[in-house]
Coordinates of C-alpha atoms and ligand atoms in Angstrom, one line a residue:
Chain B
X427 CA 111.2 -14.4 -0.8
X428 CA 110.3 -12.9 -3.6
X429 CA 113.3 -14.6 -6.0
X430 CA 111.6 -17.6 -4.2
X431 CA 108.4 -17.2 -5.4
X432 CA 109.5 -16.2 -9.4
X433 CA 111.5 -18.9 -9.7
X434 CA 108.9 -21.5 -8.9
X435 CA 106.4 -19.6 -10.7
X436 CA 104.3 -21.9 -13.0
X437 CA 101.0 -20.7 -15.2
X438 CA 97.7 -22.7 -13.4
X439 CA 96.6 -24.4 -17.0
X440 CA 93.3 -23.7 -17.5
X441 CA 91.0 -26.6 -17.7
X442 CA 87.3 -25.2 -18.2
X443 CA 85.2 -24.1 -21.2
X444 CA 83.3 -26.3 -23.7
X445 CA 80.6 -27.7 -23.3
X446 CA 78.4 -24.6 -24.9
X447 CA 77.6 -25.5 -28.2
X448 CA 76.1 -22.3 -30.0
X449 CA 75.1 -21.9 -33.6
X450 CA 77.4 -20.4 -36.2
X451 CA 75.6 -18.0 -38.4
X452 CA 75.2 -18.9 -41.9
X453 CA 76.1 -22.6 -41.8
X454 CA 72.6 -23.7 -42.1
X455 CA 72.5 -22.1 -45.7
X456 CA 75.8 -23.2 -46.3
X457 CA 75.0 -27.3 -45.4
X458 CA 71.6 -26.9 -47.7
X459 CA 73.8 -25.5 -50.6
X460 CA 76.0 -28.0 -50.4
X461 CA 73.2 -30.8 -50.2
X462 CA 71.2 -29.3 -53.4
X463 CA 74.7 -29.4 -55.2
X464 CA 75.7 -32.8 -54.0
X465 CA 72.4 -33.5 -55.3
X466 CA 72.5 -32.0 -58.4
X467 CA 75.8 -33.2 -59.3
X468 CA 74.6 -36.9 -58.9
X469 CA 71.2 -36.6 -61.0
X470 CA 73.7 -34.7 -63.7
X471 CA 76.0 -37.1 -64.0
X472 CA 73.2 -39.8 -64.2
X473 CA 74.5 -41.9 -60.4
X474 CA 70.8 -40.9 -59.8
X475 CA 68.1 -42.2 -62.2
X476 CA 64.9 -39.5 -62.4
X477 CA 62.8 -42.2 -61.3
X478 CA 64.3 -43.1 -58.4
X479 CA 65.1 -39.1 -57.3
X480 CA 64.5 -36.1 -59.5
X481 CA 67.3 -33.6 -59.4
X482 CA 66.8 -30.3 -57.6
X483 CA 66.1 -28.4 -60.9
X484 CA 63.4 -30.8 -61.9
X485 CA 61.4 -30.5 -58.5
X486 CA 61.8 -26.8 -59.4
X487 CA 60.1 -27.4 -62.8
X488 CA 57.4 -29.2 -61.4
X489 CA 56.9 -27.2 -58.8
X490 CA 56.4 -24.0 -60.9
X491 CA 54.1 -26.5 -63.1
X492 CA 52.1 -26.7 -60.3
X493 CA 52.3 -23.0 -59.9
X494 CA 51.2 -22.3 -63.3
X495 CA 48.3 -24.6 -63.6
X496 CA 46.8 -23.5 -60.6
X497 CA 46.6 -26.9 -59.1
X498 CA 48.9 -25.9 -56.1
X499 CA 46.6 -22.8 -55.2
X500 CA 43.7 -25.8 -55.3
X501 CA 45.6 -28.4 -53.3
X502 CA 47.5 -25.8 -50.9
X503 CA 43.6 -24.9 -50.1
X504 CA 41.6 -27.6 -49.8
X505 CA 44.5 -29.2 -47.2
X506 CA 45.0 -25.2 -45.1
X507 CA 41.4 -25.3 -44.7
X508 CA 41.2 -28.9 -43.4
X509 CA 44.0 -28.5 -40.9
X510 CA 42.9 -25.4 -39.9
X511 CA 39.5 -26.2 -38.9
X512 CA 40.7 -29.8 -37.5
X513 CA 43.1 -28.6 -35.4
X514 CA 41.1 -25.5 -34.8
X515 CA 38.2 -27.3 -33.7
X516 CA 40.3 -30.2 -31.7
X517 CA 41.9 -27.8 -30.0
X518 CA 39.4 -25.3 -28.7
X519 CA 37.4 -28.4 -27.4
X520 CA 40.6 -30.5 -26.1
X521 CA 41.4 -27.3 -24.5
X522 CA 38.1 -26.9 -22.7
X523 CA 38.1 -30.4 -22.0
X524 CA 41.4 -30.3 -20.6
X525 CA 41.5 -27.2 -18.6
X526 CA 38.1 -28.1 -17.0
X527 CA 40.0 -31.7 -15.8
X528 CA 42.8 -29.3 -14.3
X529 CA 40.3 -27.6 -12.2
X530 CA 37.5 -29.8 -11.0
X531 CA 37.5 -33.4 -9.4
X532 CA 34.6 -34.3 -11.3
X533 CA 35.8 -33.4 -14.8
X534 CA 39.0 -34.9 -13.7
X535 CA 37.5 -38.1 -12.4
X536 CA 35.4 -38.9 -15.6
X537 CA 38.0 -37.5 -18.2
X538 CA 41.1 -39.3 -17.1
X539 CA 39.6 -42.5 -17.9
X540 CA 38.0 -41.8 -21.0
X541 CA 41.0 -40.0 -22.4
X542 CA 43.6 -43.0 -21.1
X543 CA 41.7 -45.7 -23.1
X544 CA 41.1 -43.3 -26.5
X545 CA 44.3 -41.5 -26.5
X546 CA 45.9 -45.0 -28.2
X547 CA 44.2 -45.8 -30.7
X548 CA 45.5 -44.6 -33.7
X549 CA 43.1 -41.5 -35.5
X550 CA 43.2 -42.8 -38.9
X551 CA 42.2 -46.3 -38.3
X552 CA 38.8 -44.3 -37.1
X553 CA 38.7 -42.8 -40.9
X554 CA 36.6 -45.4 -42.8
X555 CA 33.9 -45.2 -40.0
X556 CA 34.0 -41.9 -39.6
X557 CA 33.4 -41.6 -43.7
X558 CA 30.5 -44.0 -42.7
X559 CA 28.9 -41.3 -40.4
X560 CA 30.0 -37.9 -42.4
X561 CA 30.2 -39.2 -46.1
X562 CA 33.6 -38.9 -48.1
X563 CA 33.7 -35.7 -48.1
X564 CA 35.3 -32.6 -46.0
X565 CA 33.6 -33.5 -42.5
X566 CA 35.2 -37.0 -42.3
X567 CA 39.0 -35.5 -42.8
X568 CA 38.7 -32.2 -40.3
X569 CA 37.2 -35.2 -37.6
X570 CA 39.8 -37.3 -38.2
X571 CA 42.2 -34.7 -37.6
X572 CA 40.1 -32.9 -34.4
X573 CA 39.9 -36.3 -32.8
X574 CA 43.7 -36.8 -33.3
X575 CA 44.5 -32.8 -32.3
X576 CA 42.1 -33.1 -29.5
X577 CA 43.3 -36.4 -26.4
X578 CA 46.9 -34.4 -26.8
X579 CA 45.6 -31.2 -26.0
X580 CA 43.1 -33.0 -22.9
X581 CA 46.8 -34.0 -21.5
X582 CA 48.8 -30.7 -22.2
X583 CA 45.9 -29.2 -20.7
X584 CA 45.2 -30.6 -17.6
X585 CA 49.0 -31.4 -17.2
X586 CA 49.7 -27.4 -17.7
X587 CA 47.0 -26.3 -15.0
X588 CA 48.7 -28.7 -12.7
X589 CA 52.2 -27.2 -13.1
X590 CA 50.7 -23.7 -11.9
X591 CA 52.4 -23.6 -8.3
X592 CA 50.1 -24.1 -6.2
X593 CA 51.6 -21.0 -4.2
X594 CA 50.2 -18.5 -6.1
X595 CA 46.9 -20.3 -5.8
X596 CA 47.1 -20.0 -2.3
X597 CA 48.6 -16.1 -2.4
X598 CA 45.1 -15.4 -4.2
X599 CA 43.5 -17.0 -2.1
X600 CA 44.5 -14.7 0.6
X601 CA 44.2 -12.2 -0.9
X602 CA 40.0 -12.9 -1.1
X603 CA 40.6 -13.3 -5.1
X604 CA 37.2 -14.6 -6.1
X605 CA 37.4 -18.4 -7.8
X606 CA 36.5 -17.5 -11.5
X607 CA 39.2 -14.8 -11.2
X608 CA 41.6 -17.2 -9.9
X609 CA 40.9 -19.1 -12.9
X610 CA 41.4 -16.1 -15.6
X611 CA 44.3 -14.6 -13.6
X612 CA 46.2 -17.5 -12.6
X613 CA 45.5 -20.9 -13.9
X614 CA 45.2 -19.9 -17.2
X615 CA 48.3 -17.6 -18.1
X616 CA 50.3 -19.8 -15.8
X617 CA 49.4 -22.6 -17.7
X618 CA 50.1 -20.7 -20.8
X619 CA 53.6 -21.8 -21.5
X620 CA 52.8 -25.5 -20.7
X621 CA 49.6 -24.8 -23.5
X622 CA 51.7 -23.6 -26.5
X623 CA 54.5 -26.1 -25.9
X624 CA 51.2 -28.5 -26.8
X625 CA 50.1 -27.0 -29.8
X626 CA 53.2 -27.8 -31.5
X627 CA 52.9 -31.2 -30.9
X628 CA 49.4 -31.2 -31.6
X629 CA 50.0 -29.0 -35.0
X630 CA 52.8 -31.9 -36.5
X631 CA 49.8 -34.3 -35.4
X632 CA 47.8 -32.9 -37.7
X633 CA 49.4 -32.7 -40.1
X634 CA 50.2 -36.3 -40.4
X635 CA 46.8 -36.9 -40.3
X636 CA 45.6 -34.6 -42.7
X637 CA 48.2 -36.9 -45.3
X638 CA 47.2 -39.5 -44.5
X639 CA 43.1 -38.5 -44.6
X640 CA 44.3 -37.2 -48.3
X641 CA 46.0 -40.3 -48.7
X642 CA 43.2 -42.4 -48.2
X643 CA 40.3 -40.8 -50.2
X644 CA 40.4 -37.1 -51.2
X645 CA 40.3 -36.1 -55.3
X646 CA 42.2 -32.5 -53.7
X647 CA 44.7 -31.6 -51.1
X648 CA 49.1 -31.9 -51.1
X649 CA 48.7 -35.8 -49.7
X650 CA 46.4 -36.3 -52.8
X651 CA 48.4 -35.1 -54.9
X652 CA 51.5 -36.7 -53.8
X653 CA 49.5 -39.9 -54.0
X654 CA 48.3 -39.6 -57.5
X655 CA 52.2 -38.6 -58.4
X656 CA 53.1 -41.7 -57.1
X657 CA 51.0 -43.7 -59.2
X658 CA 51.9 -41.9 -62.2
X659 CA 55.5 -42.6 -61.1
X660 CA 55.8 -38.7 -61.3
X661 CA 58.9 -38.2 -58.6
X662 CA 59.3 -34.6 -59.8
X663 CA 55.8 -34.2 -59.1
X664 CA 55.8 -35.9 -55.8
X665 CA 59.4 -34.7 -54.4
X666 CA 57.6 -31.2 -54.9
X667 CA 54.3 -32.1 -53.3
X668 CA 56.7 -33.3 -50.2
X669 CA 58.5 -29.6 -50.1
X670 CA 55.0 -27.9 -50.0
X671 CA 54.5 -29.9 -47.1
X672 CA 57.9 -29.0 -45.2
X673 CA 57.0 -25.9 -46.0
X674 CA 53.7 -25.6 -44.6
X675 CA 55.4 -27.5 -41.4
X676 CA 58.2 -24.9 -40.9
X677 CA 55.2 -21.9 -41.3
X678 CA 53.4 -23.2 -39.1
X679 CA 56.1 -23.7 -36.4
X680 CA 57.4 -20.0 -37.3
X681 CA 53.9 -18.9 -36.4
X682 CA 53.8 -21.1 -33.3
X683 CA 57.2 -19.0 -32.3
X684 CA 55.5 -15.6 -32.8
X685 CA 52.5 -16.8 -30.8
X686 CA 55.3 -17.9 -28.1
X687 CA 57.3 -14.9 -28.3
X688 CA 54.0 -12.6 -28.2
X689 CA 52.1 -13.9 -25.1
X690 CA 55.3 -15.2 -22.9
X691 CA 57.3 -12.4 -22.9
X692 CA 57.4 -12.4 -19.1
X693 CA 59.2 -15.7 -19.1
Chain F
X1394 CA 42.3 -5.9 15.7
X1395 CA 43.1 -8.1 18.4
X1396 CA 43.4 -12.3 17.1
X1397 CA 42.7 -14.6 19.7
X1398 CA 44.3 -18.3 18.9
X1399 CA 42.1 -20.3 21.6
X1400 CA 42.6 -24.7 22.2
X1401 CA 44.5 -24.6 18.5
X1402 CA 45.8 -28.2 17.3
X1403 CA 46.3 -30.0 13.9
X1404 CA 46.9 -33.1 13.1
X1405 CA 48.4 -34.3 9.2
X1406 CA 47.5 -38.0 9.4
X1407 CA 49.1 -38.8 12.4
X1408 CA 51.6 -36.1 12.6
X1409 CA 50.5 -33.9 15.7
X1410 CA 51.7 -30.3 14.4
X1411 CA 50.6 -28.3 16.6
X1412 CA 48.9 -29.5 19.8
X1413 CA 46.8 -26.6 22.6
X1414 CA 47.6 -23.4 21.6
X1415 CA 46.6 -20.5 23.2
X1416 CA 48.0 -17.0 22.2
X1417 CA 46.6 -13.4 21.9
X1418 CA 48.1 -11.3 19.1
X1419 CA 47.3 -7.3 20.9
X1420 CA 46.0 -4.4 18.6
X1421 CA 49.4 -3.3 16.8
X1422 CA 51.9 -5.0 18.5
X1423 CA 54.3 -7.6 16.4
X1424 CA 54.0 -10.9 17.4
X1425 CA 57.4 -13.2 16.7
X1426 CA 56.6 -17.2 16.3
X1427 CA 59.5 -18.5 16.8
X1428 CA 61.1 -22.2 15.9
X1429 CA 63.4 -24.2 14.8
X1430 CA 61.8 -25.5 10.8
X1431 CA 59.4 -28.1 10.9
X1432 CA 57.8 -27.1 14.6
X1433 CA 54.6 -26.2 13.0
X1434 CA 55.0 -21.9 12.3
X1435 CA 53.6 -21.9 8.8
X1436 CA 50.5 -24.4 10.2
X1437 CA 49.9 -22.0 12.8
X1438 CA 50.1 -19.1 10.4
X1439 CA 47.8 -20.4 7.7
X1440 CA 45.2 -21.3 11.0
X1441 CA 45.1 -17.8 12.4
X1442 CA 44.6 -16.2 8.8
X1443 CA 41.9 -18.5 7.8
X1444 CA 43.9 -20.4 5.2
X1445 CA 43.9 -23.6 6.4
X1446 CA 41.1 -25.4 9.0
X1447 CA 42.4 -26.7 12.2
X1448 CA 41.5 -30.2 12.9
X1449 CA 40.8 -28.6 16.7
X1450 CA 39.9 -25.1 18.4
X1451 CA 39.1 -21.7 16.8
X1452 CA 40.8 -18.7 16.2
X1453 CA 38.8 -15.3 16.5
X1454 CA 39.5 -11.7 16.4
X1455 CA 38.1 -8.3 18.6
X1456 CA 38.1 -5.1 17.5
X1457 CA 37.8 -3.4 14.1
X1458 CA 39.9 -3.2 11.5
X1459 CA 41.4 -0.1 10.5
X1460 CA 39.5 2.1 7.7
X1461 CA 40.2 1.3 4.4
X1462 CA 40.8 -2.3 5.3
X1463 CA 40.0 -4.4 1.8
X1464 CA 41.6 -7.5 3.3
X1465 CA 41.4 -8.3 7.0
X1466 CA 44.1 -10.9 7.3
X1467 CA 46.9 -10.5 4.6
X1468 CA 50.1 -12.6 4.1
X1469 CA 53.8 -11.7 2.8
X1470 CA 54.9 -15.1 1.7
X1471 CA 58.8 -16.7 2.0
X1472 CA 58.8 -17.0 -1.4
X1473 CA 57.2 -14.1 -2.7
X1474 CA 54.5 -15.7 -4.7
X1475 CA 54.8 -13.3 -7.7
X1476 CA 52.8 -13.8 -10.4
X1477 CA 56.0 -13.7 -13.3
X1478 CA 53.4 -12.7 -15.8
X1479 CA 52.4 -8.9 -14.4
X1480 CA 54.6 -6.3 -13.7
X1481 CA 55.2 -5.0 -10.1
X1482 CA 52.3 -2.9 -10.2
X1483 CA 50.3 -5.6 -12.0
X1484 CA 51.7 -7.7 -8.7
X1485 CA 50.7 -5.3 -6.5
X1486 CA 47.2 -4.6 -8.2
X1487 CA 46.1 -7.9 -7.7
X1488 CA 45.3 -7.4 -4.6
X1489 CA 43.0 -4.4 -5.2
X1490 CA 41.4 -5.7 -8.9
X1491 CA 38.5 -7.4 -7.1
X1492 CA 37.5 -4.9 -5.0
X1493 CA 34.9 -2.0 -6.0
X1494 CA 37.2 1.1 -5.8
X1495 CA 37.6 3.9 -8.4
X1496 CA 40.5 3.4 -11.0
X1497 CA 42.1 6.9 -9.1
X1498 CA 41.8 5.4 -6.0
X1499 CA 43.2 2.0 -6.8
X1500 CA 46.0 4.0 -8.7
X1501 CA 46.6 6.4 -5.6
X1502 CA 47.2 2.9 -3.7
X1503 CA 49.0 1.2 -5.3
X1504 CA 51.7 4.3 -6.2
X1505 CA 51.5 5.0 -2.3
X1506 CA 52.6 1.3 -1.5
X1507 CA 55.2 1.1 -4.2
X1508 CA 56.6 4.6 -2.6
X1509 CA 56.3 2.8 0.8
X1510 CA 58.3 -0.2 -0.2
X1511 CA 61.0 1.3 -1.9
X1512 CA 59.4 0.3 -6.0
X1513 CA 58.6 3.6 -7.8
X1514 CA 61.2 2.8 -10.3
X1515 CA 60.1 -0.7 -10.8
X1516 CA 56.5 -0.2 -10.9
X1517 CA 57.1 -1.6 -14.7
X1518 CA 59.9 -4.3 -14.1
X1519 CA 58.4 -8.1 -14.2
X1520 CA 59.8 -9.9 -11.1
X1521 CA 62.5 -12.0 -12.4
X1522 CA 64.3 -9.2 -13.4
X1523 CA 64.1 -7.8 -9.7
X1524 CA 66.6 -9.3 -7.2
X1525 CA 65.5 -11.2 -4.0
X1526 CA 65.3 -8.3 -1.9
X1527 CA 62.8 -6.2 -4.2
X1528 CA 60.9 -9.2 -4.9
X1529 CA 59.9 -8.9 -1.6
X1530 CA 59.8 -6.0 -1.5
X1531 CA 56.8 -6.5 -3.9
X1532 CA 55.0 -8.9 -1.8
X1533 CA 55.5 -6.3 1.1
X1534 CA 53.6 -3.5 -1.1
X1535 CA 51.3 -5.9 -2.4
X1536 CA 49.8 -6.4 1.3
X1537 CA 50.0 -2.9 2.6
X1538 CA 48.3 -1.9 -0.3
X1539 CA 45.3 -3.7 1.2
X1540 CA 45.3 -1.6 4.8
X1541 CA 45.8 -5.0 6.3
X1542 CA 44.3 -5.3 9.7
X1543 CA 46.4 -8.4 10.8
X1544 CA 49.7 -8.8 9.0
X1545 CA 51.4 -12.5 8.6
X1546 CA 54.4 -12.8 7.5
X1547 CA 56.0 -16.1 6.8
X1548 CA 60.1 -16.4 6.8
X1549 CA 59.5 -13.1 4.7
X1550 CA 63.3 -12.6 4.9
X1551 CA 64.5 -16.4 5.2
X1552 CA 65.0 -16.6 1.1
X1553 CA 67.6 -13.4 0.9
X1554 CA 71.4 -12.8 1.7
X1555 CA 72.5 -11.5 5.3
X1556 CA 72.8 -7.6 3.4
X1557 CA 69.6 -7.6 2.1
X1558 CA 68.2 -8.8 4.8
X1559 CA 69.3 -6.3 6.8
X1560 CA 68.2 -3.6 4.5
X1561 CA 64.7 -5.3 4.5
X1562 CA 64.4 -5.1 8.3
X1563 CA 65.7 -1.7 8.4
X1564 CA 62.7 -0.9 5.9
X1565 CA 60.2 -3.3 7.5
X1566 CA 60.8 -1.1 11.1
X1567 CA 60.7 2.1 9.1
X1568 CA 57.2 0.8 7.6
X1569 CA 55.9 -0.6 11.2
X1570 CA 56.8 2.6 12.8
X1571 CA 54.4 4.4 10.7
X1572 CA 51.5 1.7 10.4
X1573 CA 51.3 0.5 13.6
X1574 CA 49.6 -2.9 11.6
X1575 CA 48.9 -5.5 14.2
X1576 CA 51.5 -8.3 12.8
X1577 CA 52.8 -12.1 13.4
X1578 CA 55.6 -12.8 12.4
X1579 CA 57.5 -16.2 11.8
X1580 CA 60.9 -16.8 11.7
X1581 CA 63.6 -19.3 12.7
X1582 CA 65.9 -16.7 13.3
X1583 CA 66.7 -15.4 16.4
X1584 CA 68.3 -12.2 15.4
X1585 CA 65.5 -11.4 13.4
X1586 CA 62.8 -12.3 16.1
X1587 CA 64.9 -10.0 18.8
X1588 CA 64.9 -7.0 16.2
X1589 CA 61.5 -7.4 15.1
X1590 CA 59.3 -8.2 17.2
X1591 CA 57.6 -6.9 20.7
X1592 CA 56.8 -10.4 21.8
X1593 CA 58.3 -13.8 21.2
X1594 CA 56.4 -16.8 21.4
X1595 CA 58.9 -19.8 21.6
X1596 CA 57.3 -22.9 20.1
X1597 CA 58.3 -26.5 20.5
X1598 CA 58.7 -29.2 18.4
X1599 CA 56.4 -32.7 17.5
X1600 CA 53.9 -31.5 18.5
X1601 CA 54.3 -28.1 18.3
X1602 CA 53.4 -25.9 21.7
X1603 CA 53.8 -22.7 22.7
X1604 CA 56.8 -23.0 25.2
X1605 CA 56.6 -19.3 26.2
X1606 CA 55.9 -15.5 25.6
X1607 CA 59.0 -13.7 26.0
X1608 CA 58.3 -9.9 25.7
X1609 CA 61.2 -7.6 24.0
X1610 CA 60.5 -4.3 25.7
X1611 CA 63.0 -1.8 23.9
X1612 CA 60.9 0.3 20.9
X1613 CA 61.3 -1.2 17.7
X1614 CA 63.9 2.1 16.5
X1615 CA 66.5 1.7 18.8
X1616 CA 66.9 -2.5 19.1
X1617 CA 70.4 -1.8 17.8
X1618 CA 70.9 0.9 20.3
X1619 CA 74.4 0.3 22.4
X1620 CA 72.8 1.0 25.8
X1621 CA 70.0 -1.8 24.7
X1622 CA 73.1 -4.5 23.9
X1623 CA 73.1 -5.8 27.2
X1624 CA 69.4 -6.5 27.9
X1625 CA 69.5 -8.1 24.0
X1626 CA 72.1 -10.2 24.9
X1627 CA 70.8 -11.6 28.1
X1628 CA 67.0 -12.1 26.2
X1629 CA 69.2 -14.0 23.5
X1630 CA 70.7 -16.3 25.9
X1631 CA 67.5 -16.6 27.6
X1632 CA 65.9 -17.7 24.4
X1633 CA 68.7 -19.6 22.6
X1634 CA 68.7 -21.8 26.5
X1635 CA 64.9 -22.6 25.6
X1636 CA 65.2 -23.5 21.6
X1637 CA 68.8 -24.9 21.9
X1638 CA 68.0 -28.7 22.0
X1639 CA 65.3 -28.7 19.6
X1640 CA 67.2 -26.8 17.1
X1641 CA 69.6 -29.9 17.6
X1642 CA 67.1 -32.5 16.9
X1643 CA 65.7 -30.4 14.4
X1644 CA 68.9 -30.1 12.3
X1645 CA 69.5 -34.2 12.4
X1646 CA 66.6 -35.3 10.7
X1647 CA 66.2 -37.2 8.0
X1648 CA 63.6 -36.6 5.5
X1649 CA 61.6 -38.9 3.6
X1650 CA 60.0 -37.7 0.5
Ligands
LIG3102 N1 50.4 -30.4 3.9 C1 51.0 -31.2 4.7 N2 50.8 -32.5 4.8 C2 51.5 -33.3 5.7 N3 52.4 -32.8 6.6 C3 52.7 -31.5 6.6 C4 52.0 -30.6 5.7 N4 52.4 -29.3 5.9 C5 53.3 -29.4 6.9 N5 53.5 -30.7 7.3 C6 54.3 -31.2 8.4 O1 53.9 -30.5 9.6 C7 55.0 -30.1 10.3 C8 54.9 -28.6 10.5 O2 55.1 -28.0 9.3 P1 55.2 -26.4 9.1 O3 54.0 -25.8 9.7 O4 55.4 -26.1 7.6 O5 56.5 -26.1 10.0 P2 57.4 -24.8 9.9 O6 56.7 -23.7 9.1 O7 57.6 -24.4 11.3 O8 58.7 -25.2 9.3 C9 56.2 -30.5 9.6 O9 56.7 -31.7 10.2 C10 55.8 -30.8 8.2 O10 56.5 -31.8 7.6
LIG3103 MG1 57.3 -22.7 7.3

């Protein structure tokens, strides 16, 4: 018997695993090494004319220009402080807008309407008339940007209250939890995770919008800047403005993760 | 408290759930409702605790409720209804956070239920770290925390493995044998009806009626009891006889939706 069984013994081959792809540490770094150098090495060896692509070293160059002058502090500040208050200001009232459509059939029944026939038109074509009501200066840009930060945020909104189950509604409710409590104990940290998911799309939002509002008439600001580069036929210039602006993206979402990782540690 | 279901029917559009029911839940006994799923149980439930409106008949109750009693009519729910964002005795404080007692007092409570139920080790743990059986466990503190005078529990066991459901009931009988709280409880499981409760109310299906009142008289503690077998056995049979075809019809239907 057991002879038997040895000699027909085979191994079972093993046919799972894969399908887990996980991130090797350090190959991020390695791939942008190798991209600058690629890079480099081109522009050195002239494949790349300046005009058509600076080299790495020369966006550095310019970039520390900028530093030097002081015209990045300027530009970095005058476009922080109109994405902050535009999104700010978009999303506190897209928020309230939102959360009050998640809660009551009125709100709901009046909002949804409104919000389906603005939430397509495109923010910046409303820029020349808004510079017709608020002038050319800062107002015109932060309400470009609120109105564009704020019909995303009435959706995440009212879609996050929804996706509260409806159980734990109920569970307070038999419990004799009064309404407004319901509302600051429930609704709102359950929609919490459904809320910050938003505000990255709504912060990549604005900043498109604040570029293009800078774009279209501002004398300050990164989108200015790369504008006025352009005309110059600058690239150093301008490739630089662009890396102060993927910069500013990648802090921003950085925060957005600490803001995540602080209020949904439950999760 | 007594909790007297009089002329009770609801309609969903034009499915008749439940259709005349009369029952009479007695000061401190537990009540089984007992069905196969779909028959109407968590309708009838959410009717007698004042959580959902029946389309006919009233449901009213006689007696006081015990002292202490923030919250009459409390429910321990199939599927826990945690909130994943508090801790267990964030859970369990809930319950108590609207209600004018003293931070001592509502501290006292809540450590006395969490003792009760089995948590003081988890008081800190957030519920998706907890397994099945100490989630509801939580729901379980979470109402007695409240000096319930009627109890509900829905399928409060239907969600967890055979083990831990037997460790549950154990506790549950442990925990009634001391309270005494005047309970009604639903299940589709015959075991757990027979160990559970003092009276059985079989229910019927489409529309859902009570069929009969089938009375377990053994005490709660000694259910498992070998000199009891017999007499559970033939109540078993007795019951099984009455749900059998339903259970069949229940089990073949297709769902739309
Ligand atoms: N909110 C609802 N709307 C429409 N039909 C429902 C609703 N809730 C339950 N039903 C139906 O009513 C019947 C009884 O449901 P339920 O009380 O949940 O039964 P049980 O708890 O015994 O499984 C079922 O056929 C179910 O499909
Ligand atoms: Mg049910």
């Amino acid at each position: 018997m057991a002879e038997r069984s040895m000699a027909a013994a085979e191994l079972v081959r093993f046919r799972g695993g894969g399908f887990e792809p996980g991130l090797r540490r350090g190959a991020a770094w390695l791939v942008l090494a190798l991209i600058l150098a690629a890079w480099q090495a081109a522009s050195s060896s002239g494949l790349l004319p300046a005009l058509v692509m600076p080299s790495p070293l020369q966006v550095l160059h310019a970039f520390a220009d900028m530093w030097r002058s002081g015209r990045l502090t300027i530009d970095l500040e005058a476009s922080l402080s109109r994405v902050a208050w535009g999104w700010t200001i978009g999303t506190a009232a897209g928020l309230a807008a939102g959360i009050a459509m998640g809660i009551w059939s009125s709100a709901r029944s009046v909002g949804i309407p409104v919000v389906s026939a603005l939430f397509p038109i495109p923010k910046i074509a409303l820029l020349p008339l808004l510079i017709l009501w608020f002038g050319i200066g800062e107002p015109s840009k932060v309400a470009t940007i609120a109105l564009g930060v704020f019909f995303p945020t009435v959706i995440t909104g009212y879609s996050s209250v929804d996706a509260v189950p409806r159980n734990l509604i109920r569970m307070a409710q038999s419990f004799n939890v009064p309404r407004h409590a319901i509302i600051r104990k429930i609704l709102l940290p359950g929609a919490m995770p459904g809320i910050l998911a938003g505000f990255r799309i709504s912060s990549s939002i604005a900043l498109i919008l604040l570029v293009a509002a800078e774009m279209i008439g501002a004398e300050h600001g990164v989108g200015a800047f790369i504008l006025q580069a352009g005309n110059l036929m600058q690239t150093d210039q301008l490739v630089a403005g662009v890396v102060v602006l993927s910069v500013l993206g990648l802090a921003i979402s950085y925060l957005l993760g600490r803001l995540e990782r602080a209020l949904l540690r439950w999760g | 408290m007594e909790l007297l279901v009089e002329g009770v029917s609801h309609r969903y559009g034009n499915l008749q759930a439940l259709e005349g029911i009369e029952l009479a839940v007695r000061e401190g006994e537990t009540l089984a409702l007992l069905g196969p799923s779909g028959c109407g149980k968590s309708t009838l439930l959410g009717i007698m605790g004042g959580l959902l409106a029946p389309s006919a008949g009233r449901v009213r109750v006689r007696g006081a409720a015990p002292p202490g009693s923030l919250n009459h009519f409390t429910y321990v729910f199939q599927d826990f209804a945690l909130l994943p964002w508090r801790t267990v005795a964030g859970n369990v404080a809930l319950a108590l956070e609207h209600h004018p007692l003293g931070a001592a007092e509502r501290a006292r409570r809540i450590e006395e239920a969490l003792r009760l139920t089995g948590l003081e080790e988890f008081a800190r743990a957030y519920p998706k770290q907890l397994s099945g059986g100490m989630r509801q466990r939580v729901g379980i503190a979470r109402a007695t925390a409240v000096r319930p005078a009627v109890l509900f529990l829905d399928e409060p066991l239907s969600s967890l493995d055979a083990q831990t459901r037997e460790l549950l009931m154990e506790d549950l009988v442990k925990i009634w044998g001391r309270e005494r709280t005047t309970s009604v409880y639903v299940t589709h499981n015959l075991f757990e009806a027979l160990r559970m409760a003092d009276r059985i109310a079989v229910l019927s299906r489409r529309p859902g009626r009570v069929k009969e009142i089938v009375a377990v008289d053994i005490p709660l503690a000694e259910r498992g009891a070998p000199e009891h077998a017999a007499t559970i056995t033939a109540l078993h049979n007795r019951i099984w006889e009455l749900i059998r075809d339903e259970v069949q019809v229940a089990d073949r239907e297709v769902h739309d939706g």
